[in-house]
Structures are given as structure tokens and as C-alpha cells.
């Protein structure tokens, strides 16, 4: 750490606390999309953007967007930011850190009376998490030009559609296509985000350079066996669907252990009829397999899919596999990775490169322009939880690195 006084973190920690108090309920932090709290959170971000010398406004997808104009308006702009919405019972750094840090960097430029040749756009994305409507990343989709009108029909748990909630929020769904940035308008997008995992902390590092956002393959599997009396059917003669499901889960653990970035999870499992004295005649479970490299994920997923009928046959049950989701990995731009790495090293701290197992707005922005991400350590890797915590000195370092990246960035480096 440089010995000088922190430039960024005291104000940023106060702002993160302030945003963290804007919640739908007093017990915890819950700020979902197109709610009065979303409006209040946006108003805070807009005010901070204006104080930092930006022209700022809320757009028709519920994003807040600030522009710090460059001296050469013909140059493509640098886009920075992250999301302002949360999961239910959330932590106050997931997403918000990236927005507050980007504003702090522009504020520093403004304070120095400095203008870069290129403009800087800071975005506080709406609805990254998909907490209220299921449909996620609609704010960044609107900006990337990949917002599908079918998303308007997504409904919250009270049956309110995304379209109606957007109108109630005071925005015009018909104007969403106009939000999309044109190809070539944005030189690059850079997102600072907490890691939401334990890797950096275990390595004793404050900051990491993200290499890729992992793709995922998800399935639902139904196992059909034969229900029977738990007291009368001997162990050898059973067709226990739950045990077949359990064996698949253990196979996934074994197959996904030991390969870098590969992870496999059975997060849901149900037994039917679900009685204490009945052998499970059916079982249903989920599979989620991710890796930073598509081929690694695909080979593992294909092996798991091939193993399921073998386990089912051995246990005399029937397996039905339903694909639910398949997304490719989003690689971060190697030039941005080098620039971010140099910016971190310039702070006098070591760093590492690591993939993101979680999805982020950067993934959605990728069709528009080259994207990069900086990961910051969070305590014990905990996220999506009120226990989410960060060190103010890490916030200082992360923001100083982001500032260094911005000052040294040139749109030409992306051509
Ligand atoms: Zn996030």
C-alpha cells in the first residue's frame, strides 16, 4: 500500500453504506427492479454522477447513465459500471462497488480539472440479478441491443409483468430499442466487481484480472424407479430412484474435481412420493456444470450425460434428461487484461488471473465491444448474503487501479 492518505475509499465506503440502506424492507437489503427503492437508488447514483461533473440521466430500461465528455467527441467512449439491483437479503457491495468506484474515478478527474480525449460513460445497470422477474441482465441487454421483446412478458410473483412494472416506474417500453449503443460507439467496457468466491483471499491477493466469464450447461434429470414399502422390500430387490440420483451427484463431484475452473453442482434434489416409510419411486434433480473454457465444460458435461443412463440401468430405473440452459463462456479481451494487470501492478501489489464462475453485465455487453473485469477480494468469498464484506484498503487499491487503467486507456489500443 502506498503510504499516502486514501484518495477514494472513505467517501466510497460511506456511499456504499448509504446505497445499502435503500431497501424494500427494514430487516435486510433487498432492492429489486422497478420498485420505489430502485428509483431511490438511481436518484442517489444520479446525484453522485452530477457531483462528479457528469451529465446523467435514467434511461428507459431503468439504468442510470452518466457521461463525462471527452475533448474529442468523435472518439469511441470508454464504458464503466456494474449493477445497482440486488438479490433478496443481499450484501451491499455486489454490483454497487463497480458503480461507486467508476463515479469516484470520474470525480477525481473532475477534481483535477482533467478531461481525457475520449468520453467516459458510467452505467448503473438495472436488473442484473433477475430477482423480481426471473429475466436477468435486462438493463445491459438494452444497452447492448440484445433486449428481446419477449422479456416484457416476464412476471413477478404477484403476476405483474416486466412491461407494466416498467411503465409504473415511469419509463416507456417502446423506447428501449433507442437505448442500444451502436457498434463502434463504445471502445471498451470495464467492470470492477467483488470476486464472490474465495480464490483471491486464499492467495492473499486484493485484486485479480478476470480472464473469462464461465459458460454454463444446466439440466433437469428425472429418475423413475419403483416405489415400495420401506419395511418389506429387501435391499437387493429395490429400484430406488433417489439412490440413482445420488450416485449421479457423486459422479459429478468426482468428474469435476481437479480440473481448473471446472465446477459441477447438483443444487436441487427431490424424492417422490417423499415419505419416511416409502422407497423413492421417482427423483428429480438439477445439474449445473461450468468452466471458463467451453471445451472443458462440454467434455465434462457430455461424460456426465453418458454416465446417467449407465447408472440408471445398473439400478434398474429410467432416466430422462431435459436440457435447461446452455451458455458459452465470454472471454475477456486480452489487451484489456494486460492493461488492467499493469494498472494493478502499478499500485505496488501482486495479482493473478482468474475466471469468473458467476455471470456479470460484462457478459451481456460483450457483443457490443471488448470487455474486461477486475475482481476484488471479499471476506471469505461470501456474497448474496448480508455477511458480504470488503476491506476499505482493498476498495482503495481497486479504485486506484481502475483510475490508473482509465488514465492510460486509449480507444486506439482496441483497434
Ligand atoms: Zn453482481
mmCIF file with all atom_site columns, C-alpha atoms in Angstrom, residues 107-266:
data_model
loop_
_atom_site.group_PDB
_atom_site.id
_atom_site.type_symbol
_atom_site.label_atom_id
_atom_site.label_alt_id
_atom_site.label_comp_id
_atom_site.label_asym_id
_atom_site.label_entity_id
_atom_site.label_seq_id
_atom_site.pdbx_PDB_ins_code
_atom_site.Cartn_x
_atom_site.Cartn_y
_atom_site.Cartn_z
_atom_site.occupancy
_atom_site.B_iso_or_equiv
_atom_site.pdbx_formal_charge
_atom_site.auth_seq_id
_atom_site.auth_comp_id
_atom_site.auth_asym_id
_atom_site.auth_atom_id
_atom_site.pdbx_PDB_model_num
ATOM 1   C CA . UNK A 1 107 ? -14.879 12.618  -9.723  1.00 0.00 ? 107 UNK A CA 1
ATOM 2   C CA . UNK A 1 108 ? -11.089 12.510  -9.350  1.00 0.00 ? 108 UNK A CA 1
ATOM 3   C CA . UNK A 1 109 ? -10.597 13.544  -12.995 1.00 0.00 ? 109 UNK A CA 1
ATOM 4   C CA . UNK A 1 110 ? -13.127 16.335  -12.492 1.00 0.00 ? 110 UNK A CA 1
ATOM 5   C CA . UNK A 1 111 ? -11.362 17.494  -9.318  1.00 0.00 ? 111 UNK A CA 1
ATOM 6   C CA . UNK A 1 112 ? -8.060  17.614  -11.214 1.00 0.00 ? 112 UNK A CA 1
ATOM 7   C CA . UNK A 1 113 ? -9.777  19.591  -13.977 1.00 0.00 ? 113 UNK A CA 1
ATOM 8   C CA . UNK A 1 114 ? -8.715  16.838  -16.334 1.00 0.00 ? 114 UNK A CA 1
ATOM 9   C CA . UNK A 1 115 ? -10.516 15.743  -19.458 1.00 0.00 ? 115 UNK A CA 1
ATOM 10  C CA . UNK A 1 116 ? -9.387  12.738  -21.487 1.00 0.00 ? 116 UNK A CA 1
ATOM 11  C CA . UNK A 1 117 ? -9.603  12.692  -25.280 1.00 0.00 ? 117 UNK A CA 1
ATOM 12  C CA . UNK A 1 118 ? -12.390 10.066  -25.125 1.00 0.00 ? 118 UNK A CA 1
ATOM 13  C CA . UNK A 1 119 ? -15.668 10.313  -23.223 1.00 0.00 ? 119 UNK A CA 1
ATOM 14  C CA . UNK A 1 120 ? -16.391 8.107   -20.220 1.00 0.00 ? 120 UNK A CA 1
ATOM 15  C CA . UNK A 1 121 ? -19.839 6.590   -19.709 1.00 0.00 ? 121 UNK A CA 1
ATOM 16  C CA . UNK A 1 122 ? -20.648 5.289   -16.239 1.00 0.00 ? 122 UNK A CA 1
ATOM 17  C CA . UNK A 1 123 ? -23.619 2.931   -16.074 1.00 0.00 ? 123 UNK A CA 1
ATOM 18  C CA . UNK A 1 124 ? -25.522 1.719   -13.029 1.00 0.00 ? 124 UNK A CA 1
ATOM 19  C CA . UNK A 1 125 ? -27.290 -1.201  -14.696 1.00 0.00 ? 125 UNK A CA 1
ATOM 20  C CA . UNK A 1 126 ? -30.807 -2.148  -13.721 1.00 0.00 ? 126 UNK A CA 1
ATOM 21  C CA . UNK A 1 127 ? -31.955 -5.718  -13.204 1.00 0.00 ? 127 UNK A CA 1
ATOM 22  C CA . UNK A 1 128 ? -28.723 -7.688  -13.467 1.00 0.00 ? 128 UNK A CA 1
ATOM 23  C CA . UNK A 1 129 ? -29.828 -10.238 -10.887 1.00 0.00 ? 129 UNK A CA 1
ATOM 24  C CA . UNK A 1 130 ? -33.268 -11.055 -12.268 1.00 0.00 ? 130 UNK A CA 1
ATOM 25  C CA . UNK A 1 131 ? -34.563 -11.217 -8.680  1.00 0.00 ? 131 UNK A CA 1
ATOM 26  C CA . UNK A 1 132 ? -38.073 -9.888  -9.323  1.00 0.00 ? 132 UNK A CA 1
ATOM 27  C CA . UNK A 1 133 ? -38.949 -11.195 -12.804 1.00 0.00 ? 133 UNK A CA 1
ATOM 28  C CA . UNK A 1 134 ? -36.562 -14.124 -13.309 1.00 0.00 ? 134 UNK A CA 1
ATOM 29  C CA . UNK A 1 135 ? -35.328 -12.458 -16.510 1.00 0.00 ? 135 UNK A CA 1
ATOM 30  C CA . UNK A 1 136 ? -31.818 -11.165 -15.734 1.00 0.00 ? 136 UNK A CA 1
ATOM 31  C CA . UNK A 1 137 ? -29.498 -8.517  -17.204 1.00 0.00 ? 137 UNK A CA 1
ATOM 32  C CA . UNK A 1 138 ? -32.258 -6.609  -18.977 1.00 0.00 ? 138 UNK A CA 1
ATOM 33  C CA . UNK A 1 139 ? -30.533 -3.255  -18.371 1.00 0.00 ? 139 UNK A CA 1
ATOM 34  C CA . UNK A 1 140 ? -27.278 -4.315  -20.009 1.00 0.00 ? 140 UNK A CA 1
ATOM 35  C CA . UNK A 1 141 ? -29.181 -6.130  -22.768 1.00 0.00 ? 141 UNK A CA 1
ATOM 36  C CA . UNK A 1 142 ? -30.946 -2.874  -23.637 1.00 0.00 ? 142 UNK A CA 1
ATOM 37  C CA . UNK A 1 143 ? -27.614 -1.076  -23.920 1.00 0.00 ? 143 UNK A CA 1
ATOM 38  C CA . UNK A 1 144 ? -26.017 -3.908  -25.927 1.00 0.00 ? 144 UNK A CA 1
ATOM 39  C CA . UNK A 1 145 ? -29.015 -4.016  -28.262 1.00 0.00 ? 145 UNK A CA 1
ATOM 40  C CA . UNK A 1 146 ? -29.956 -7.598  -27.371 1.00 0.00 ? 146 UNK A CA 1
ATOM 41  C CA . UNK A 1 147 ? -33.129 -6.854  -25.382 1.00 0.00 ? 147 UNK A CA 1
ATOM 42  C CA . UNK A 1 148 ? -35.739 -9.309  -26.646 1.00 0.00 ? 148 UNK A CA 1
ATOM 43  C CA . UNK A 1 149 ? -39.363 -8.070  -26.524 1.00 0.00 ? 149 UNK A CA 1
ATOM 44  C CA . UNK A 1 150 ? -40.368 -11.455 -25.033 1.00 0.00 ? 150 UNK A CA 1
ATOM 45  C CA . UNK A 1 151 ? -38.672 -10.272 -21.815 1.00 0.00 ? 151 UNK A CA 1
ATOM 46  C CA . UNK A 1 152 ? -41.556 -7.791  -21.334 1.00 0.00 ? 152 UNK A CA 1
ATOM 47  C CA . UNK A 1 153 ? -43.871 -10.709 -20.560 1.00 0.00 ? 153 UNK A CA 1
ATOM 48  C CA . UNK A 1 154 ? -41.778 -11.999 -17.630 1.00 0.00 ? 154 UNK A CA 1
ATOM 49  C CA . UNK A 1 155 ? -43.879 -11.760 -14.450 1.00 0.00 ? 155 UNK A CA 1
ATOM 50  C CA . UNK A 1 156 ? -43.087 -11.184 -10.790 1.00 0.00 ? 156 UNK A CA 1
ATOM 51  C CA . UNK A 1 157 ? -44.611 -13.305 -8.017  1.00 0.00 ? 157 UNK A CA 1
ATOM 52  C CA . UNK A 1 158 ? -47.706 -11.061 -7.945  1.00 0.00 ? 158 UNK A CA 1
ATOM 53  C CA . UNK A 1 159 ? -48.297 -11.554 -11.659 1.00 0.00 ? 159 UNK A CA 1
ATOM 54  C CA . UNK A 1 160 ? -47.101 -8.052  -12.618 1.00 0.00 ? 160 UNK A CA 1
ATOM 55  C CA . UNK A 1 161 ? -45.348 -8.108  -15.983 1.00 0.00 ? 161 UNK A CA 1
ATOM 56  C CA . UNK A 1 162 ? -41.969 -6.509  -16.561 1.00 0.00 ? 162 UNK A CA 1
ATOM 57  C CA . UNK A 1 163 ? -43.652 -4.227  -19.101 1.00 0.00 ? 163 UNK A CA 1
ATOM 58  C CA . UNK A 1 164 ? -46.290 -2.976  -16.619 1.00 0.00 ? 164 UNK A CA 1
ATOM 59  C CA . UNK A 1 165 ? -43.703 -2.520  -13.877 1.00 0.00 ? 165 UNK A CA 1
ATOM 60  C CA . UNK A 1 166 ? -41.514 -0.500  -16.251 1.00 0.00 ? 166 UNK A CA 1
ATOM 61  C CA . UNK A 1 167 ? -44.442 1.782   -17.120 1.00 0.00 ? 167 UNK A CA 1
ATOM 62  C CA . UNK A 1 168 ? -45.325 2.136   -13.427 1.00 0.00 ? 168 UNK A CA 1
ATOM 63  C CA . UNK A 1 169 ? -41.660 3.055   -12.877 1.00 0.00 ? 169 UNK A CA 1
ATOM 64  C CA . UNK A 1 170 ? -42.231 5.973   -15.254 1.00 0.00 ? 170 UNK A CA 1
ATOM 65  C CA . UNK A 1 171 ? -40.446 4.628   -18.312 1.00 0.00 ? 171 UNK A CA 1
ATOM 66  C CA . UNK A 1 172 ? -41.505 3.886   -21.881 1.00 0.00 ? 172 UNK A CA 1
ATOM 67  C CA . UNK A 1 173 ? -41.034 0.282   -23.103 1.00 0.00 ? 173 UNK A CA 1
ATOM 68  C CA . UNK A 1 174 ? -41.302 1.450   -26.728 1.00 0.00 ? 174 UNK A CA 1
ATOM 69  C CA . UNK A 1 175 ? -38.128 3.483   -26.310 1.00 0.00 ? 175 UNK A CA 1
ATOM 70  C CA . UNK A 1 176 ? -35.911 0.571   -25.256 1.00 0.00 ? 176 UNK A CA 1
ATOM 71  C CA . UNK A 1 177 ? -34.546 -0.103  -28.768 1.00 0.00 ? 177 UNK A CA 1
ATOM 72  C CA . UNK A 1 178 ? -33.315 3.516   -28.853 1.00 0.00 ? 178 UNK A CA 1
ATOM 73  C CA . UNK A 1 179 ? -31.060 2.861   -25.843 1.00 0.00 ? 179 UNK A CA 1
ATOM 74  C CA . UNK A 1 180 ? -28.874 0.408   -27.755 1.00 0.00 ? 180 UNK A CA 1
ATOM 75  C CA . UNK A 1 181 ? -25.386 1.737   -28.417 1.00 0.00 ? 181 UNK A CA 1
ATOM 76  C CA . UNK A 1 182 ? -24.207 1.390   -31.989 1.00 0.00 ? 182 UNK A CA 1
ATOM 77  C CA . UNK A 1 183 ? -21.255 -0.808  -32.870 1.00 0.00 ? 183 UNK A CA 1
ATOM 78  C CA . UNK A 1 184 ? -18.124 1.336   -32.733 1.00 0.00 ? 184 UNK A CA 1
ATOM 79  C CA . UNK A 1 185 ? -19.576 3.871   -30.259 1.00 0.00 ? 185 UNK A CA 1
ATOM 80  C CA . UNK A 1 186 ? -18.049 2.155   -27.244 1.00 0.00 ? 186 UNK A CA 1
ATOM 81  C CA . UNK A 1 187 ? -14.332 1.335   -27.324 1.00 0.00 ? 187 UNK A CA 1
ATOM 82  C CA . UNK A 1 188 ? -14.414 -0.995  -24.317 1.00 0.00 ? 188 UNK A CA 1
ATOM 83  C CA . UNK A 1 189 ? -16.346 -1.877  -21.163 1.00 0.00 ? 189 UNK A CA 1
ATOM 84  C CA . UNK A 1 190 ? -14.607 -2.389  -17.821 1.00 0.00 ? 190 UNK A CA 1
ATOM 85  C CA . UNK A 1 191 ? -16.413 -3.728  -14.740 1.00 0.00 ? 191 UNK A CA 1
ATOM 86  C CA . UNK A 1 192 ? -14.984 -3.809  -11.224 1.00 0.00 ? 192 UNK A CA 1
ATOM 87  C CA . UNK A 1 193 ? -16.792 -6.395  -9.081  1.00 0.00 ? 193 UNK A CA 1
ATOM 88  C CA . UNK A 1 194 ? -16.225 -8.328  -5.881  1.00 0.00 ? 194 UNK A CA 1
ATOM 89  C CA . UNK A 1 195 ? -14.992 -11.847 -6.617  1.00 0.00 ? 195 UNK A CA 1
ATOM 90  C CA . UNK A 1 196 ? -17.907 -13.589 -4.816  1.00 0.00 ? 196 UNK A CA 1
ATOM 91  C CA . UNK A 1 197 ? -15.580 -16.527 -4.269  1.00 0.00 ? 197 UNK A CA 1
ATOM 92  C CA . UNK A 1 198 ? -12.588 -17.387 -2.068  1.00 0.00 ? 198 UNK A CA 1
ATOM 93  C CA . UNK A 1 199 ? -9.740  -17.628 -4.596  1.00 0.00 ? 199 UNK A CA 1
ATOM 94  C CA . UNK A 1 200 ? -8.127  -14.187 -4.182  1.00 0.00 ? 200 UNK A CA 1
ATOM 95  C CA . UNK A 1 201 ? -8.374  -14.304 -0.396  1.00 0.00 ? 201 UNK A CA 1
ATOM 96  C CA . UNK A 1 202 ? -6.738  -17.743 -0.303  1.00 0.00 ? 202 UNK A CA 1
ATOM 97  C CA . UNK A 1 203 ? -3.909  -16.416 -2.463  1.00 0.00 ? 203 UNK A CA 1
ATOM 98  C CA . UNK A 1 204 ? -3.519  -13.366 -0.201  1.00 0.00 ? 204 UNK A CA 1
ATOM 99  C CA . UNK A 1 205 ? -4.320  -11.034 -3.108  1.00 0.00 ? 205 UNK A CA 1
ATOM 100 C CA . UNK A 1 206 ? -6.568  -7.968  -3.108  1.00 0.00 ? 206 UNK A CA 1
ATOM 101 C CA . UNK A 1 207 ? -7.164  -7.820  -6.854  1.00 0.00 ? 207 UNK A CA 1
ATOM 102 C CA . UNK A 1 208 ? -7.402  -10.182 -9.794  1.00 0.00 ? 208 UNK A CA 1
ATOM 103 C CA . UNK A 1 209 ? -7.639  -9.896  -13.557 1.00 0.00 ? 209 UNK A CA 1
ATOM 104 C CA . UNK A 1 210 ? -10.658 -11.762 -14.918 1.00 0.00 ? 210 UNK A CA 1
ATOM 105 C CA . UNK A 1 211 ? -9.865  -13.976 -17.923 1.00 0.00 ? 211 UNK A CA 1
ATOM 106 C CA . UNK A 1 212 ? -13.353 -15.107 -18.895 1.00 0.00 ? 212 UNK A CA 1
ATOM 107 C CA . UNK A 1 213 ? -16.878 -15.371 -17.598 1.00 0.00 ? 213 UNK A CA 1
ATOM 108 C CA . UNK A 1 214 ? -17.670 -19.069 -17.492 1.00 0.00 ? 214 UNK A CA 1
ATOM 109 C CA . UNK A 1 215 ? -20.436 -20.511 -19.586 1.00 0.00 ? 215 UNK A CA 1
ATOM 110 C CA . UNK A 1 216 ? -22.861 -22.980 -18.029 1.00 0.00 ? 216 UNK A CA 1
ATOM 111 C CA . UNK A 1 217 ? -24.827 -26.044 -19.060 1.00 0.00 ? 217 UNK A CA 1
ATOM 112 C CA . UNK A 1 218 ? -27.864 -26.923 -16.971 1.00 0.00 ? 218 UNK A CA 1
ATOM 113 C CA . UNK A 1 219 ? -30.151 -29.942 -17.000 1.00 0.00 ? 219 UNK A CA 1
ATOM 114 C CA . UNK A 1 220 ? -33.074 -31.412 -15.153 1.00 0.00 ? 220 UNK A CA 1
ATOM 115 C CA . UNK A 1 221 ? -32.984 -35.174 -14.695 1.00 0.00 ? 221 UNK A CA 1
ATOM 116 C CA . UNK A 1 222 ? -35.956 -37.359 -13.795 1.00 0.00 ? 222 UNK A CA 1
ATOM 117 C CA . UNK A 1 223 ? -35.311 -40.835 -12.442 1.00 0.00 ? 223 UNK A CA 1
ATOM 118 C CA . UNK A 1 224 ? -38.208 -43.283 -12.422 1.00 0.00 ? 224 UNK A CA 1
ATOM 119 C CA . UNK A 1 225 ? -37.955 -46.446 -10.342 1.00 0.00 ? 225 UNK A CA 1
ATOM 120 C CA . UNK A 1 226 ? -40.483 -48.318 -8.275  1.00 0.00 ? 226 UNK A CA 1
ATOM 121 C CA . UNK A 1 227 ? -41.949 -47.112 -5.005  1.00 0.00 ? 227 UNK A CA 1
ATOM 122 C CA . UNK A 1 228 ? -42.250 -49.753 -2.338  1.00 0.00 ? 228 UNK A CA 1
ATOM 123 C CA . UNK A 1 229 ? -42.680 -50.416 1.352   1.00 0.00 ? 229 UNK A CA 1
ATOM 124 C CA . UNK A 1 230 ? -39.581 -49.342 3.274   1.00 0.00 ? 230 UNK A CA 1
ATOM 125 C CA . UNK A 1 231 ? -40.042 -52.269 5.663   1.00 0.00 ? 231 UNK A CA 1
ATOM 126 C CA . UNK A 1 232 ? -40.799 -55.182 3.367   1.00 0.00 ? 232 UNK A CA 1
ATOM 127 C CA . UNK A 1 233 ? -38.751 -54.880 0.158   1.00 0.00 ? 233 UNK A CA 1
ATOM 128 C CA . UNK A 1 234 ? -35.266 -56.377 0.699   1.00 0.00 ? 234 UNK A CA 1
ATOM 129 C CA . UNK A 1 235 ? -32.272 -54.175 -0.125  1.00 0.00 ? 235 UNK A CA 1
ATOM 130 C CA . UNK A 1 236 ? -31.245 -56.259 -3.141  1.00 0.00 ? 236 UNK A CA 1
ATOM 131 C CA . UNK A 1 237 ? -34.605 -56.052 -4.888  1.00 0.00 ? 237 UNK A CA 1
ATOM 132 C CA . UNK A 1 238 ? -35.164 -52.314 -4.934  1.00 0.00 ? 238 UNK A CA 1
ATOM 133 C CA . UNK A 1 239 ? -35.464 -49.813 -7.782  1.00 0.00 ? 239 UNK A CA 1
ATOM 134 C CA . UNK A 1 240 ? -34.669 -46.752 -5.679  1.00 0.00 ? 240 UNK A CA 1
ATOM 135 C CA . UNK A 1 241 ? -34.770 -43.641 -7.877  1.00 0.00 ? 241 UNK A CA 1
ATOM 136 C CA . UNK A 1 242 ? -33.199 -41.389 -5.235  1.00 0.00 ? 242 UNK A CA 1
ATOM 137 C CA . UNK A 1 243 ? -30.133 -43.601 -4.862  1.00 0.00 ? 243 UNK A CA 1
ATOM 138 C CA . UNK A 1 244 ? -29.612 -43.467 -8.633  1.00 0.00 ? 244 UNK A CA 1
ATOM 139 C CA . UNK A 1 245 ? -29.847 -39.668 -8.466  1.00 0.00 ? 245 UNK A CA 1
ATOM 140 C CA . UNK A 1 246 ? -27.414 -39.620 -5.544  1.00 0.00 ? 246 UNK A CA 1
ATOM 141 C CA . UNK A 1 247 ? -24.930 -41.769 -7.463  1.00 0.00 ? 247 UNK A CA 1
ATOM 142 C CA . UNK A 1 248 ? -25.071 -39.335 -10.385 1.00 0.00 ? 248 UNK A CA 1
ATOM 143 C CA . UNK A 1 249 ? -24.456 -36.416 -7.995  1.00 0.00 ? 249 UNK A CA 1
ATOM 144 C CA . UNK A 1 250 ? -21.379 -38.155 -6.604  1.00 0.00 ? 250 UNK A CA 1
ATOM 145 C CA . UNK A 1 251 ? -20.151 -38.904 -10.130 1.00 0.00 ? 251 UNK A CA 1
ATOM 146 C CA . UNK A 1 252 ? -20.470 -35.184 -10.987 1.00 0.00 ? 252 UNK A CA 1
ATOM 147 C CA . UNK A 1 253 ? -18.414 -34.277 -7.924  1.00 0.00 ? 253 UNK A CA 1
ATOM 148 C CA . UNK A 1 254 ? -15.718 -36.769 -8.883  1.00 0.00 ? 254 UNK A CA 1
ATOM 149 C CA . UNK A 1 255 ? -15.661 -35.754 -12.572 1.00 0.00 ? 255 UNK A CA 1
ATOM 150 C CA . UNK A 1 256 ? -15.482 -32.012 -11.864 1.00 0.00 ? 256 UNK A CA 1
ATOM 151 C CA . UNK A 1 257 ? -12.855 -32.210 -9.122  1.00 0.00 ? 257 UNK A CA 1
ATOM 152 C CA . UNK A 1 258 ? -9.267  -31.452 -10.061 1.00 0.00 ? 258 UNK A CA 1
ATOM 153 C CA . UNK A 1 259 ? -9.761  -29.673 -13.398 1.00 0.00 ? 259 UNK A CA 1
ATOM 154 C CA . UNK A 1 260 ? -9.002  -25.937 -13.201 1.00 0.00 ? 260 UNK A CA 1
ATOM 155 C CA . UNK A 1 261 ? -12.131 -23.699 -13.472 1.00 0.00 ? 261 UNK A CA 1
ATOM 156 C CA . UNK A 1 262 ? -14.445 -26.718 -13.914 1.00 0.00 ? 262 UNK A CA 1
ATOM 157 C CA . UNK A 1 263 ? -17.290 -26.892 -11.362 1.00 0.00 ? 263 UNK A CA 1
ATOM 158 C CA . UNK A 1 264 ? -20.347 -29.120 -11.209 1.00 0.00 ? 264 UNK A CA 1
ATOM 159 C CA . UNK A 1 265 ? -23.282 -28.770 -8.852  1.00 0.00 ? 265 UNK A CA 1
ATOM 160 C CA . UNK A 1 266 ? -26.472 -30.651 -8.034  1.00 0.00 ? 266 UNK A CA 1
#
